[in-house]
Amino acid sequence: MVIRNARFVPHHRSASAAALLAAAALVLTGCTVPTAEGDDGKTGEKFQVREPSGPALVLDSTDPAELALTASQAFFHASPVAVIASADDAAARATAAATGVAVAAPVLLTDGGVSDTNVVAELERLGADTVVVIGDEQAVAAVGPAAGESEVVRFDPGALNAAAEAAASAGKSGDADADAEDKGDGKRAAKVELPTAERLPAAELSNLRADIPDVTDPELLQETMVVVAPEPGQEAAIGTALAAGAVPVEVPGGDVAGDAGTVDTIRALNPLGVVGIGGKFGRAEELGWQVSVVTSGVTLPGGELQLFPGRYVSTSYTVPAGVADPAADALRATEAAATNGTTLGGSPLVLVTASVRSGAPGEDGDHVDEQPLEALTPAVETIRKAGQVVLLDVAPGDQPLAAQIDALEPLLAKPGVGLSVHPEFRLAGNGATAGTVPVAELQEVVDRLATLATDKGLPQIMLEVHQSTAASVVDRAELRIPSQVAVVFTAAGPAAGQATADGVWADVAAGLPAHAILGWSAPSEVPADATSILPTEPLLGLVSAS
C-alpha cells in the first residue's frame, strides 16, 4: 500500500455535496459536462485539489472514460496539466495513471463513454493549458479534437517496468496466468497494480517534467482516503485520486471490514472522508457506514465487525413473554444456546419474545401484545453480556412488519441486537392478505434497520425471516439487501421441535434475493454427530434449534 500522507490535516476548501454527487451520477455520452462549481469552473488558481464533500462518495461507472472523468471532477478544482490516453489501450492506461501520479495531474481517457466535447469541457474547467498524451505520434493524432486548445506534449516512455508490462499484458489477453487473480466466479481478472511514479523510467520522466508547467509544492489532500479493489479500466481514476493526494487502501473484494489488515489500516488513518472507486463498494451510504463502523471500534458481542460468514445456532429455549425475572430467564437461555452452539457447530444466539399474536384487537387494534421495554431490556443486556447475539421475535398482526420497530429501536440500537419476523403470521389488512406480505413490506424493515445501523454507527444487524413457503413474501427475489443488514431466510419446521422438511427446505432455499443467507430448523433431539442432519447445500448460516 502506498501512503502519501503520514497524517490527515484538514485545511482545504470543500466542494458542495450536490455538485459532487451530480458529477458522479452523470451519464456523459453525448452531453455537455457541467462545471464543478456551477459557474465558469475556474478557481483563479493554477492548481487546486478538492475534498469530496460528505463522509463518503462512490465512483462506480463501468466505462473507463466516464469513470476517469468523474474522478477528475471529484478530486480537482484546477490543474495546469492533464494526462490523456486511449481507453482502449491497457498499456496506455497504466502509463497514464502512473504519469498522473508522478506529475500530480488528473488523468482522462478518450474512445470510451465520453465524447471529445466532454473531454475538452473538462480541460477548460480545470484550466489545463498543457495536455500530456500517452503514446506515439499516431496516438497524438488520434487524440486530436479531445485536446482542444491545450498544448500537446507527447510522452511515450517505451518499455514500462515489469509490473506495468505484466498488468498491461494481462489486461489485453485476459489469460488466467500469474498476473491474474480469481474474481470468485471461476473467471480470472487482470491484476492491476496501484500507479506510482516508480513504474516509469526515471530519465524519461525527468525530461517530461522539464517540458510541462511546474507546480511548486502543491497542496494535496491530507484527510481523504480512497478505497480500491483495482480492476482493468479503473487505472485512470485511481491515478487521479492518488495525484490529488488521496491515501489509497486496497480492499480485497471491496469488503472493508472483511480483512483484519485493512481494518487496522483504516483505524490508523481515521479519515474524515472516503471515496470508493468501482462498483464493489456499493452505494455511498453503505461505504460510509462500513468505514464509520471500522473506525468507531464498536463491535458485535463476540468482538466481530460482521455477522457472516459463519453460522449461528439459536436455543430451543426462547425467552418468553411475561416472565417474572427476564434476566434470570435470559441467563438460562444463554447456557442452553452455548450448548447447542457446541453441538451444532456455530455461535450461540438467543431469541427474546418481543410480541405475541392476540385473538383480540387490543387498544391499538393490531391483534398483537407487545412486551414493555422495561421487561425486554434486562433479558437483552444479559444475553449481550454473555457475548451472544439477540434476536427480538415479533408477531406482525394486521399491521405492516415494520410497525413495531419504533418501539424497539432503543434495543435495536445496541450492537448485536436484531429482529426476527414471521410473514406467514400476517393478518389481512393494510394492503396484505392473510399469510403473505408484499416484498415492499419486508423491504421497509430492511431499509429501517439499514438506516439505524448507518445513523448509530452499528455493526451489521441481523434480520431473520421465518418461512415455511417462499411464497409468503410475494416477489421475494426482488428484495434489495444492503450491507448494513444480514437477512436470513429460515426454513421453518412443521411444529415446535421438528426439523425442516425436505420439501420446505428446497422451496425456501430456491430463488433467494442476492446476498441473502439461509437458516434451517433442527429437531429437539440432536444426534451427537450433528453433521449427519445439517444441510450442506446451499451454505447454512443459522440453525434454529427449536
Short mmCIF file of N, CA, C and O in Angstrom, two decimals, residues 20 25 76 92 241 291 298 303 341 385 407 431 452 464 466 509 540:
data_model
loop_
_atom_site.label_atom_id
_atom_site.label_comp_id
_atom_site.label_asym_id
_atom_site.label_seq_id
_atom_site.Cartn_x
_atom_site.Cartn_y
_atom_site.Cartn_z
N LEU A 20 -20.83 17.44 -6.27
CA LEU A 20 -20.05 16.20 -6.41
C LEU A 20 -20.94 15.03 -6.80
O LEU A 20 -20.60 14.26 -7.69
N ALA A 25 -22.87 11.10 -10.89
CA ALA A 25 -24.01 10.36 -11.43
C ALA A 25 -24.26 10.64 -12.91
O ALA A 25 -25.16 10.06 -13.49
N PHE A 76 -10.32 17.34 -8.43
CA PHE A 76 -9.57 18.53 -8.86
C PHE A 76 -10.48 19.72 -9.13
O PHE A 76 -11.47 19.61 -9.84
N ALA A 92 -1.45 1.90 -22.29
CA ALA A 92 -1.52 3.36 -22.21
C ALA A 92 -2.24 3.80 -20.94
O ALA A 92 -1.86 4.80 -20.31
N ALA A 241 -6.99 10.06 -8.30
CA ALA A 241 -7.17 10.16 -6.85
C ALA A 241 -5.82 10.28 -6.15
O ALA A 241 -5.63 11.11 -5.25
N VAL A 291 -16.89 2.26 6.81
CA VAL A 291 -15.72 2.96 7.34
C VAL A 291 -16.01 3.50 8.74
O VAL A 291 -15.16 3.45 9.64
N VAL A 298 -16.68 0.03 17.55
CA VAL A 298 -17.86 -0.69 18.01
C VAL A 298 -17.89 -2.06 17.35
O VAL A 298 -17.68 -2.18 16.14
N GLY A 303 -16.90 -9.51 19.46
CA GLY A 303 -15.74 -8.77 19.01
C GLY A 303 -15.63 -8.64 17.50
O GLY A 303 -14.70 -8.00 17.00
N GLY A 341 -24.75 -24.47 20.48
CA GLY A 341 -23.71 -23.98 19.59
C GLY A 341 -22.57 -24.96 19.46
O GLY A 341 -22.04 -25.19 18.37
N LYS A 385 -24.19 -9.45 27.46
CA LYS A 385 -23.08 -9.57 28.41
C LYS A 385 -22.43 -10.95 28.29
O LYS A 385 -21.22 -11.11 28.49
N ALA A 407 -40.90 1.23 18.56
CA ALA A 407 -40.92 0.92 19.99
C ALA A 407 -39.67 0.15 20.42
O ALA A 407 -39.20 0.28 21.55
N GLY A 431 -53.14 -3.60 2.98
CA GLY A 431 -52.53 -3.96 1.71
C GLY A 431 -52.03 -5.37 1.61
O GLY A 431 -51.49 -5.76 0.58
N LEU A 452 -30.87 2.63 10.63
CA LEU A 452 -30.49 2.62 12.05
C LEU A 452 -29.00 2.30 12.20
O LEU A 452 -28.29 2.96 12.98
N GLU A 464 -33.99 -12.03 10.74
CA GLU A 464 -34.39 -13.40 10.41
C GLU A 464 -35.84 -13.38 9.92
O GLU A 464 -36.72 -12.78 10.54
N HIS A 466 -38.75 -15.99 9.03
CA HIS A 466 -39.21 -17.38 9.07
C HIS A 466 -40.15 -17.65 7.90
O HIS A 466 -41.07 -16.87 7.63
N ALA A 509 -35.09 -22.41 -0.01
CA ALA A 509 -33.71 -22.20 -0.44
C ALA A 509 -33.59 -21.77 -1.89
O ALA A 509 -32.53 -21.29 -2.32
N LEU A 540 -25.27 -22.97 4.98
CA LEU A 540 -26.21 -22.71 6.07
C LEU A 540 -25.63 -21.66 7.01
O LEU A 540 -24.51 -21.80 7.50
#
